[in-house]
C-alpha positions as CSV (number, residue, x, y, z in Angstrom):
1,M,24.1,13.5,53.9
2,K,21.9,16.7,54.5
3,N,23.7,19.5,56.6
4,P,23.0,20.2,59.8
5,P,20.8,23.0,61.1
6,D,23.3,24.4,63.5
7,V,26.3,24.8,60.8
8,E,27.1,28.6,60.5
9,T,27.4,29.1,56.4
10,V,28.5,32.5,54.9
11,L,26.4,33.7,52.1
12,E,28.1,35.8,49.1
13,P,26.2,38.3,47.6
14,S,23.6,37.3,44.8
15,V,25.1,38.3,41.5
16,P,22.7,39.8,38.8
17,E,20.9,37.4,36.4
18,S,22.4,39.2,33.1
19,T,25.5,39.6,34.2
20,E,28.0,37.4,32.0
21,G,28.7,33.9,32.9
22,S,32.4,34.3,32.8
23,L,32.2,37.1,35.4
24,R,30.1,35.1,38.3
25,R,32.5,32.6,38.0
26,L,35.3,35.2,39.1
27,P,35.8,35.5,42.8
28,N,34.3,38.9,44.6
29,W,37.1,40.5,45.9
30,A,36.8,39.7,49.5
31,T,37.6,36.1,48.5
32,V,40.5,37.4,46.7
33,C,41.7,39.9,49.8
34,E,41.5,36.4,52.3
35,A,43.1,34.2,50.0
36,S,45.5,37.0,49.5
37,V,46.3,37.1,53.4
38,F,46.1,33.2,54.0
39,V,49.0,33.0,51.4
40,V,51.1,35.6,52.8
41,F,51.4,34.3,56.3
42,A,51.4,30.5,55.4
43,V,54.5,31.3,53.3
44,F,55.7,33.5,55.8
45,F,55.6,30.7,58.6
46,I,56.5,27.8,56.6
47,L,59.7,29.6,54.5
48,Y,61.4,32.8,56.9
49,G,64.7,32.0,57.4
50,V,64.4,28.8,55.2
51,T,65.3,30.0,52.0
52,P,68.2,32.5,51.2
53,L,65.2,35.3,49.6
54,L,63.1,35.2,52.4
55,G,65.2,35.4,55.6
56,G,67.8,33.8,54.8
57,D,69.1,29.9,55.2
58,G,69.9,31.0,58.8
59,L,69.8,27.5,60.5
60,G,72.0,24.3,59.2
61,L,70.6,20.9,59.4
62,V,70.1,19.8,62.5
63,G,69.5,15.9,64.6
64,A,70.9,12.9,62.9
65,D,67.9,12.1,60.7
66,E,68.1,15.6,58.5
67,P,71.9,15.0,57.3
68,R,71.3,11.8,56.3
69,Y,68.3,12.0,54.9
70,A,70.0,14.5,52.7
71,Q,73.1,12.6,52.2
72,I,70.8,10.2,50.7
73,A,69.0,11.6,48.2
74,H,72.4,13.7,47.0
75,E,74.2,10.3,46.4
76,M,71.0,9.5,44.4
77,L,71.0,12.4,42.9
78,G,74.5,11.7,41.5
79,R,74.0,8.1,40.4
80,F,70.9,9.5,38.6
81,D,72.9,12.2,36.9
82,S,75.8,8.9,36.3
83,A,73.2,7.3,34.2
84,H,73.0,7.2,30.4
85,T,69.7,5.4,29.7
86,L,66.6,5.5,30.7
87,K,66.4,2.0,32.7
88,E,69.8,3.0,34.3
89,R,68.0,6.3,35.6
90,L,65.2,4.3,36.9
91,T,67.2,1.7,38.9
92,A,69.7,4.5,40.2
93,C,66.0,5.5,42.0
94,I,65.1,2.5,43.8
95,T,67.3,2.0,46.3
96,P,68.8,4.2,49.0
97,Y,72.0,4.3,49.3
98,L,73.9,6.2,52.3
99,Y,77.8,6.3,51.8
100,G,77.3,3.5,49.1
101,R,75.9,1.1,51.0
102,P,72.3,0.1,51.0
103,W,69.8,2.1,53.3
104,L,66.3,0.3,53.9
105,E,65.0,2.2,57.1
106,K,62.6,4.3,55.0
107,P,60.9,4.5,51.7
108,A,62.0,6.2,49.2
109,L,59.8,9.4,48.7
110,Y,61.7,12.0,50.0
111,Y,64.9,10.9,48.4
112,W,62.9,11.3,45.4
113,R,61.3,14.6,46.2
114,A,64.5,16.3,47.6
115,M,66.9,14.8,44.7
116,F,65.0,16.8,42.1
117,V,65.2,19.9,44.2
118,F,68.9,19.7,44.1
119,Q,68.8,19.0,40.5
120,E,67.0,22.6,40.7
121,F,68.5,24.7,43.3
122,G,71.5,22.6,43.7
123,V,72.2,20.7,46.9
124,H,72.2,22.8,50.1
125,D,70.8,22.4,53.6
126,W,67.7,25.2,52.6
127,S,66.7,22.9,49.5
128,A,66.9,19.8,51.4
129,R,63.7,20.9,53.1
130,L,61.9,22.3,50.4
131,P,60.2,18.9,50.0
132,S,58.6,19.1,53.5
133,A,57.7,22.7,53.4
134,S,56.1,22.5,49.8
135,F,53.9,19.4,51.4
136,A,53.1,21.7,54.4
137,F,51.9,24.2,52.2
138,I,49.6,21.9,50.2
139,M,48.3,20.8,53.4
140,V,47.0,23.9,55.0
141,A,46.2,25.4,51.6
142,L,43.8,21.8,51.1
143,I,42.5,22.8,54.8
144,Y,41.7,26.5,53.7
145,L,39.6,25.4,50.5
146,H,37.7,21.9,52.3
147,M,36.8,24.2,55.0
148,R,35.4,27.0,52.5
149,R,33.4,24.0,50.4
150,F,32.5,22.6,53.6
151,R,32.3,24.3,56.9
152,P,32.3,27.8,55.4
153,G,33.2,30.7,58.1
154,G,36.0,29.1,60.5
155,H,38.0,28.0,57.1
156,L,40.4,31.1,57.1
157,D,41.0,30.2,61.5
158,A,41.6,27.1,60.4
159,A,44.2,26.8,57.9
160,L,46.4,30.1,59.7
161,I,46.2,28.3,63.4
162,T,47.2,24.9,61.6
163,V,50.4,26.8,59.8
164,A,50.6,29.3,62.9
165,C,51.5,26.6,65.7
166,V,54.8,24.9,66.8
167,G,54.7,21.5,65.2
168,I,53.6,22.4,61.9
169,I,56.3,25.5,61.6
170,G,58.9,22.8,63.1
171,F,57.8,19.9,61.0
172,S,57.7,21.9,57.6
173,R,61.4,23.0,58.4
174,G,62.3,19.4,58.5
175,A,64.7,17.3,55.8
176,S,62.6,14.4,57.1
177,T,59.9,11.9,56.1
178,D,57.5,13.7,59.1
179,M,55.6,15.7,57.0
180,Q,56.1,13.2,53.5
181,M,53.7,11.2,55.3
182,A,51.7,13.6,57.5
183,A,50.3,16.3,54.4
184,P,49.2,13.4,52.2
185,F,47.6,11.6,54.9
186,C,45.6,15.0,56.1
187,I,44.9,16.1,52.7
188,G,43.4,12.2,52.2
189,L,41.4,12.3,55.1
190,L,39.6,15.6,54.4
191,G,38.8,13.7,50.9
192,W,37.5,10.3,52.3
193,Y,35.1,13.0,54.5
194,A,34.1,14.8,51.9
195,W,32.7,11.4,50.1
196,Y,31.0,10.7,53.0
197,E,29.0,13.9,53.1
198,T,28.8,14.1,49.1
199,D,28.5,10.7,48.0
200,S,31.0,11.8,45.2
201,K,33.6,9.3,43.7
202,F,35.4,12.2,43.3
203,W,36.6,13.0,46.6
204,L,37.2,9.0,47.1
205,F,39.9,9.1,44.7
206,D,41.7,11.6,47.4
207,I,42.1,8.9,50.0
208,Y,43.8,6.0,47.9
209,F,46.1,8.6,45.8
210,F,47.3,10.3,48.9
211,T,47.5,7.2,51.0
212,G,49.3,5.7,48.7
213,V,51.8,8.8,48.5
214,A,52.3,8.5,52.5
215,T,53.0,4.8,51.9
216,L,56.0,5.8,50.3
217,A,56.9,8.3,52.8
218,K,56.5,6.0,55.7
219,G,54.9,2.7,54.9
220,P,52.0,0.8,56.2
221,V,51.6,2.5,59.0
222,A,49.6,5.6,56.7
223,P,47.1,2.9,55.6
224,F,47.1,1.2,58.6
225,L,45.7,4.1,60.3
226,A,43.6,5.9,58.0
227,L,41.4,2.4,57.9
228,L,41.4,2.4,61.6
229,I,39.9,5.8,61.8
230,V,37.6,5.1,59.1
231,V,36.0,1.5,60.9
232,A,36.4,3.7,64.4
233,F,34.0,6.6,62.3
234,A,31.4,3.9,60.6
235,A,31.2,1.8,64.6
236,L,30.5,5.1,66.2
237,R,28.3,6.4,63.7
238,G,26.6,2.8,63.6
239,E,27.2,3.1,60.0
240,W,28.6,0.0,59.1
241,S,27.7,-0.3,55.2
242,I,30.3,2.9,55.2
243,I,33.1,0.7,55.0
244,K,31.9,-1.6,52.3
245,R,31.3,1.5,50.1
246,S,35.1,2.8,50.8
247,F,36.1,0.0,49.3
248,W,36.4,1.2,45.8
249,W,38.1,-1.1,43.0
250,P,39.7,2.3,41.1
251,G,40.8,3.6,43.8
252,M,42.4,-0.1,45.0
253,L,44.1,-0.1,41.8
254,L,45.2,3.0,42.0
255,Y,46.7,2.8,45.6
256,F,48.4,-0.5,44.7
257,A,49.8,1.2,40.9
258,I,51.8,3.9,43.2
259,V,52.8,1.6,46.0
260,L,54.1,-1.6,44.1
261,P,56.5,-0.9,41.7
262,W,59.1,0.4,44.4
263,F,58.4,-2.1,47.0
264,V,58.3,-4.9,44.4
265,A,61.6,-3.2,42.9
266,V,63.4,-2.3,45.8
267,Q,62.6,-5.9,47.2
268,H,64.2,-7.8,44.1
269,E,67.0,-5.8,44.5
270,N,67.7,-6.6,48.0
271,P,66.4,-9.7,49.0
272,T,66.7,-8.6,52.9
273,F,64.5,-5.6,52.1
274,F,61.2,-7.2,53.5
275,R,63.3,-8.2,56.5
276,E,65.0,-4.9,57.2
277,F,62.0,-2.5,56.1
278,F,58.9,-4.4,57.7
279,L,60.1,-6.8,60.3
280,E,63.1,-4.6,62.0
281,H,61.8,-0.8,61.1
282,N,57.9,-1.4,61.6
283,L,57.2,-4.3,63.8
284,A,60.6,-4.1,65.8
285,R,60.6,-0.6,65.8
286,F,57.0,-0.6,67.4
287,A,57.2,-4.0,70.3
288,T,60.4,-3.4,71.2
289,N,63.1,-0.3,72.5
290,R,66.0,-1.8,69.7
291,Y,66.2,1.6,68.6
292,E,66.8,2.8,71.9
293,H,64.1,5.8,71.5
294,E,61.8,4.9,75.1
295,Q,59.9,7.0,76.3
296,P,56.8,6.6,79.2
297,F,53.3,6.1,78.2
298,W,52.3,9.8,78.5
299,Y,55.0,11.2,76.3
300,Y,52.7,11.9,73.0
301,I,50.4,14.3,75.6
302,V,53.4,16.7,76.1
303,V,54.3,16.1,72.3
304,V,50.6,17.5,71.9
305,V,50.7,19.9,74.2
306,L,54.0,21.1,72.9
307,G,53.3,21.2,69.1
308,L,49.5,23.0,69.5
309,M,51.6,26.1,71.0
310,P,50.5,29.1,71.1
311,W,47.2,27.5,70.9
312,T,47.2,25.2,73.0
313,V,44.4,26.5,75.8
314,I,42.2,27.3,73.0
315,A,42.7,23.8,71.0
316,I,42.3,21.7,73.9
317,R,39.0,23.3,74.8
318,A,37.8,23.0,71.3
319,L,38.9,19.2,71.8
320,V,37.0,19.0,74.7
321,D,34.2,21.0,72.9
322,G,34.3,18.3,69.9
323,I,34.6,15.3,72.1
324,Q,31.1,16.5,73.9
325,T,29.6,17.4,70.5
326,S,30.1,13.5,69.4
327,V,28.7,12.1,73.0
328,A,25.8,14.9,72.6
329,E,25.1,13.2,68.8
330,W,25.8,10.2,69.7
331,R,23.5,9.9,72.6
332,L,20.5,11.5,70.4
333,R,21.3,8.3,68.4
334,H,20.5,6.2,70.8
335,S,18.0,8.1,72.8
336,K,14.8,6.7,73.5
337,P,11.5,8.6,71.7
338,D,10.7,9.3,75.2
339,K,14.2,10.6,76.2
340,P,14.6,14.6,76.0
341,A,17.3,15.1,72.8
342,P,20.8,16.7,73.6
343,K,20.2,20.6,73.6
344,R,23.2,21.2,70.6
345,P,23.8,17.9,68.2
346,G,26.5,18.2,66.1
347,D,26.9,17.0,62.7
348,A,29.8,14.3,61.9
349,F,32.7,16.2,61.3
350,P,33.5,17.1,64.8
351,E,33.3,12.9,65.6
352,F,35.6,11.8,62.6
353,L,38.1,14.9,64.0
354,V,38.1,13.7,67.4
355,L,38.5,10.3,66.3
356,W,41.3,11.5,63.8
357,A,43.2,13.2,66.3
358,L,42.7,10.9,69.3
359,I,43.5,7.7,67.2
360,P,47.5,8.3,66.6
361,I,48.0,9.4,69.9
362,V,46.9,6.4,71.6
363,F,48.3,3.8,68.4
364,F,51.7,5.2,69.1
365,S,51.7,5.6,73.0
366,F,51.8,1.9,73.0
367,S,54.6,2.0,71.1
368,Q,58.1,1.1,72.8
369,S,59.9,3.5,70.6
370,K,58.7,6.9,70.6
371,L,59.3,10.1,68.7
372,P,57.8,13.6,68.3
373,G,57.3,13.1,64.5
374,Y,54.9,9.8,64.7
375,I,52.2,11.7,66.0
376,L,52.1,14.7,63.5
377,P,48.9,13.6,61.8
378,S,47.1,14.3,64.8
379,I,47.9,18.2,64.9
380,P,46.2,19.2,61.8
381,P,42.7,17.7,63.2
382,I,42.8,19.8,66.2
383,T,43.7,23.2,64.7
384,I,40.7,22.9,62.3
385,L,38.2,21.9,65.5
386,T,40.2,24.9,67.3
387,G,39.6,27.5,64.0
388,D,36.0,26.1,64.0
389,Y,35.1,26.3,67.6
390,L,36.9,30.1,67.6
391,F,34.1,30.9,64.7
392,R,31.0,29.6,66.5
393,C,32.7,32.0,69.2
394,R,32.1,34.8,68.0
395,R,28.7,35.4,68.7
396,N,29.0,34.9,72.3
397,G,32.6,35.9,72.9
398,L,35.3,32.9,74.3
399,N,35.2,32.4,77.7
400,F,37.3,34.9,79.6
401,W,39.3,31.8,81.5
402,I,40.0,30.3,78.1
403,L,40.9,33.5,76.9
404,L,43.1,34.3,80.2
405,G,44.8,31.2,80.0
406,H,45.5,31.9,76.2
407,A,47.5,35.2,76.7
408,L,49.1,33.8,79.4
409,L,50.4,31.1,77.7
410,C,51.3,33.8,74.5
411,G,53.6,35.0,77.5
412,V,55.2,32.2,78.3
413,L,55.9,31.4,74.8
414,S,57.4,35.0,74.2
415,L,59.3,34.6,77.4
416,S,61.2,31.6,76.5
417,A,62.3,33.0,73.0
418,F,63.5,35.9,74.3
419,L,65.6,34.0,76.9
420,L,66.7,31.3,74.7
421,P,70.1,32.8,73.4
422,W,71.0,33.0,77.1
423,F,70.3,29.8,78.2
424,V,71.6,28.6,74.5
425,A,75.0,30.5,75.5
426,H,75.0,30.1,79.2
427,G,72.9,26.9,80.0
428,M,70.9,26.7,83.1
429,H,72.4,30.2,84.8
430,M,69.9,32.7,86.0
431,P,69.7,35.4,83.2
432,P,71.1,39.2,83.8
433,G,68.6,41.5,85.3
434,R,68.4,43.8,82.0
435,A,68.1,40.7,80.1
436,L,64.9,39.1,82.6
437,A,63.5,42.6,82.8
438,A,63.2,43.0,78.8
439,A,61.8,39.8,78.4
440,V,59.5,39.9,81.1
441,L,58.3,43.2,79.6
442,A,57.7,41.3,76.1
443,S,55.6,38.9,77.6
444,V,53.7,40.9,79.5
445,G,53.2,43.4,76.2
446,A,52.4,40.0,74.5
447,M,50.1,39.1,77.1
448,L,48.0,42.6,76.8
449,L,48.0,42.6,73.2
450,I,46.0,39.4,72.9
451,L,43.3,40.8,75.9
452,V,43.1,44.2,74.5
453,V,42.7,43.1,70.8
454,V,40.1,40.5,71.7
455,H,38.2,43.0,74.4
456,G,37.8,45.9,71.9
457,F,37.4,44.2,68.4
458,G,36.3,40.5,69.2
459,V,36.9,37.3,69.1
460,A,37.6,37.5,64.9
461,R,40.8,39.4,65.5
462,L,42.3,36.9,67.8
463,R,44.4,34.9,65.1
464,L,45.6,38.6,63.7
465,A,46.9,39.0,67.2
466,T,48.4,35.8,67.9
467,T,50.2,35.7,64.5
468,G,51.4,38.9,65.2
469,I,53.4,38.0,68.2
470,L,54.4,35.0,66.5
471,I,55.8,36.9,63.6
472,V,57.5,39.1,65.4
473,L,59.6,35.8,67.7
474,M,60.0,34.3,64.3
475,V,62.5,37.6,63.1
476,F,64.0,38.0,66.5
477,L,64.9,34.3,65.9
478,Y,65.9,34.5,62.7
479,G,66.7,38.2,62.2
480,V,65.6,40.5,59.8
481,G,66.1,39.8,56.2
482,P,67.0,39.2,53.8
483,F,64.5,40.0,51.4
484,F,64.1,39.1,47.8
485,G,67.5,41.0,47.8
486,I,67.1,43.4,50.0
487,P,69.9,42.4,52.4
488,A,69.6,41.8,55.9
489,I,70.6,43.7,58.9
490,A,74.0,41.8,60.4
491,A,73.3,42.6,63.9
492,S,69.9,41.4,64.1
493,K,71.0,37.7,63.3
494,R,73.2,37.3,66.4
495,T,70.7,34.6,67.9
496,V,70.1,32.1,64.9
497,H,74.0,32.4,64.2
498,L,74.2,31.6,67.8
499,L,71.7,28.7,67.3
500,D,73.6,27.5,63.8
501,R,76.9,27.2,66.2
502,S,75.0,25.1,68.8
503,Y,73.2,23.0,67.2
504,S,74.4,22.6,63.5
505,A,77.4,21.0,62.0
506,R,77.6,24.0,59.4
507,P,79.7,26.4,60.8
508,L,82.4,23.9,61.9
509,A,82.1,22.2,58.5
510,D,82.8,25.6,57.0
511,K,85.6,26.3,58.9
512,L,87.1,22.7,58.5
513,A,86.9,23.4,54.7
514,G,89.2,26.5,55.0
515,I,91.5,24.1,57.0
516,A,91.2,20.7,54.6
517,P,90.4,20.1,51.3
518,E,87.2,18.4,50.8
519,N,89.1,15.0,49.4
520,E,91.4,15.0,52.9
521,A,90.3,13.2,55.5
522,V,88.2,14.3,58.7
523,A,87.5,12.0,61.6
524,V,85.7,12.4,64.6
525,F,85.5,10.7,68.3
526,R,82.9,10.2,70.8
527,V,80.9,13.0,69.0
528,R,77.2,12.8,69.1
529,R,75.3,11.6,65.6
530,D,74.2,14.7,64.7
531,V,77.8,16.0,64.2
532,E,79.2,13.1,62.7
533,Y,76.1,13.0,60.1
534,G,76.6,16.7,59.6
535,L,79.9,16.8,58.7
536,S,79.6,13.9,56.4
537,F,76.8,16.0,54.5
538,Y,78.4,19.5,54.5
539,R,81.9,17.9,53.2
540,N,79.4,15.2,51.2
541,R,82.4,12.4,52.5
542,Q,82.0,10.1,55.5
543,V,83.9,11.1,57.7
544,V,86.1,8.7,59.8
545,N,84.7,7.9,62.8
546,Y,87.6,6.1,65.2
547,E,85.2,4.0,67.5
548,E,83.9,2.4,64.3
549,T,86.6,1.9,61.9
550,G,90.0,2.8,63.9
551,V,92.1,5.6,63.5
552,P,93.2,6.4,59.9
553,D,97.2,6.3,58.5
554,E,97.7,9.1,56.8
555,E,97.4,12.5,58.3
556,H,93.8,14.3,59.1
557,L,91.9,16.1,61.2
558,L,90.4,14.7,64.2
559,V,86.8,16.0,65.6
560,A,86.2,15.4,69.5
561,R,83.7,15.7,72.3
562,V,85.8,17.1,75.2
563,T,83.2,18.1,77.4
564,G,79.3,16.5,78.1
565,R,76.6,18.4,79.6
566,G,77.0,20.8,82.1
567,G,80.5,20.8,81.2
568,I,81.8,17.8,82.8
569,D,84.9,16.8,81.5
570,L,84.7,13.7,79.7
571,H,89.1,12.8,79.8
572,T,89.0,12.3,76.1
573,Q,92.6,13.3,75.8
574,D,93.6,10.4,77.9
575,A,91.4,7.9,75.7
576,L,92.8,9.8,72.7
577,S,96.6,9.0,73.7
578,E,95.4,5.4,74.0
579,Y,94.1,5.3,70.3
580,L,96.9,7.0,69.2
581,E,99.4,5.0,70.3
582,G,101.9,7.7,70.6
583,R,101.0,9.1,67.0
584,A,101.7,13.3,67.2
585,Y,98.6,15.3,67.6
586,E,97.9,18.7,68.6
587,P,94.9,20.9,69.2
588,L,93.9,23.6,66.5
589,F,90.9,25.4,67.7
590,G,87.8,24.8,70.5
591,W,84.2,24.5,69.5
592,P,82.7,25.6,72.7
593,E,79.5,25.7,71.8
594,Q,79.3,22.2,71.3
595,G,82.2,21.1,73.2
596,L,84.4,19.8,71.0
597,E,88.0,20.3,70.4
598,V,90.0,20.1,66.6
599,Y,93.1,18.4,66.5
600,L,95.6,17.8,64.1
601,V,96.6,14.3,63.9
602,G,100.4,13.3,61.9
603,P,100.9,10.1,59.7
604,K,101.2,6.8,61.5
């Protein structure tokens, strides 16, 4: 397939014929500098505040999924290390277990990757996040290389916008399966489109290999979405033959060689796997509200808007431009000979990206169970469109109202970030005048920076101004340092410590460790699931839940939730008196950031 005439390219200076062949293959200095800029920014946005060497592991595991998945990987590693033969080690990697019971909700890719990271770096919350961080880096690197190869010019913008948006920053730091599916899914679709342009089987290899990897991350939804996007693209282009040509027997064999061994083995070990995984955690999750994640139909529109920040305004305009280009191309293909053709038809890439972006959003909008990570695969195609759009705007400039909207959004994001510690600590109460004034000044400064930089240096510097604002916000949230052995500035860590105490079980687990040894029972009552799973991971032992298994006979520590949202009294002590039936208990300390109270409960 030939490149369309309107696609801009960047030509490197020609090399004299007399130059050595090896020297001609070396990248020039500009390419090295560009790649270095990409690596530095990508590593910062993905890893700062995650690892002890780069910003410190500032925030413990949050939510219910992170500590639960990390614990499953920890238990899998324990069985793997205790195995003595190769067969026993392979068997240890088949069935995921949580607290000694099979956990068949998700395939095993994340658990495998996390357990080997644990083996290399030890069992920590930050090492549990490295599988997602590494996949995110590989994904944005492949976006950079793909765009540089097939759409040169906007490749650096596309890669940096992808890695510097809230959705990618957030999910790259999650000990979960979302990035495990989204990253290989993205790489596979980019490979398929490279095959479509070049007709080289080398690229077709990608869609089969990486879709197989994505299937091992989340199941059949990955190949289903990939097939849906390819079929929709073929229908829109009127090129039905590409569906037949996409079915490549070596690729099919590769896909099944990746996927079938684990699925067959886990079904053999667990006869209930098919029912639990396919029927309950895939079909029932989509068709019913069995898992209590019901949201309105328009939920994912909000998720995408938030996930694209701070690029949302430009990204929406780029998506609209991609849709307009796709419609113009469709009209050109179906226009009559005497009908005037559109002025600026595009090529097939915008159509492919638009379908890739919209199909997961529409598909999951019909699901009765909605979680933000489901439409993470829709973020990369929109950010790629945004990078390409900004590159094309360099010549004529960005529309003033689009630029103003982007600046306003950066200001709002800055205002929210600087006021976040106050709202976390005090709830939805008006901040004091001094804090509000400082946040407003920072917000106005961010807005002016965007406008001044673009006015003075052009659209090409918009990415630098925007990423610079994001760097300041991340340093504010995570604090300054440590940095490869250079100590951190303790005073700058107050925000991340507040977030840690408010949303993670790690600080509470550390305090409990100073009171109760690891083998002593800890129980919970009325706490959220994230607290229960978090304490279990950090203590490497399942906590006792009064409401599920009753009250232990021996002396133990009890973590109970005493206040709900807005400081509402849950009358927990009255309920405890009924549970304990006269047993002695005394409060030890409170944990007001999460509305918890810790008690020492005497033996029965």
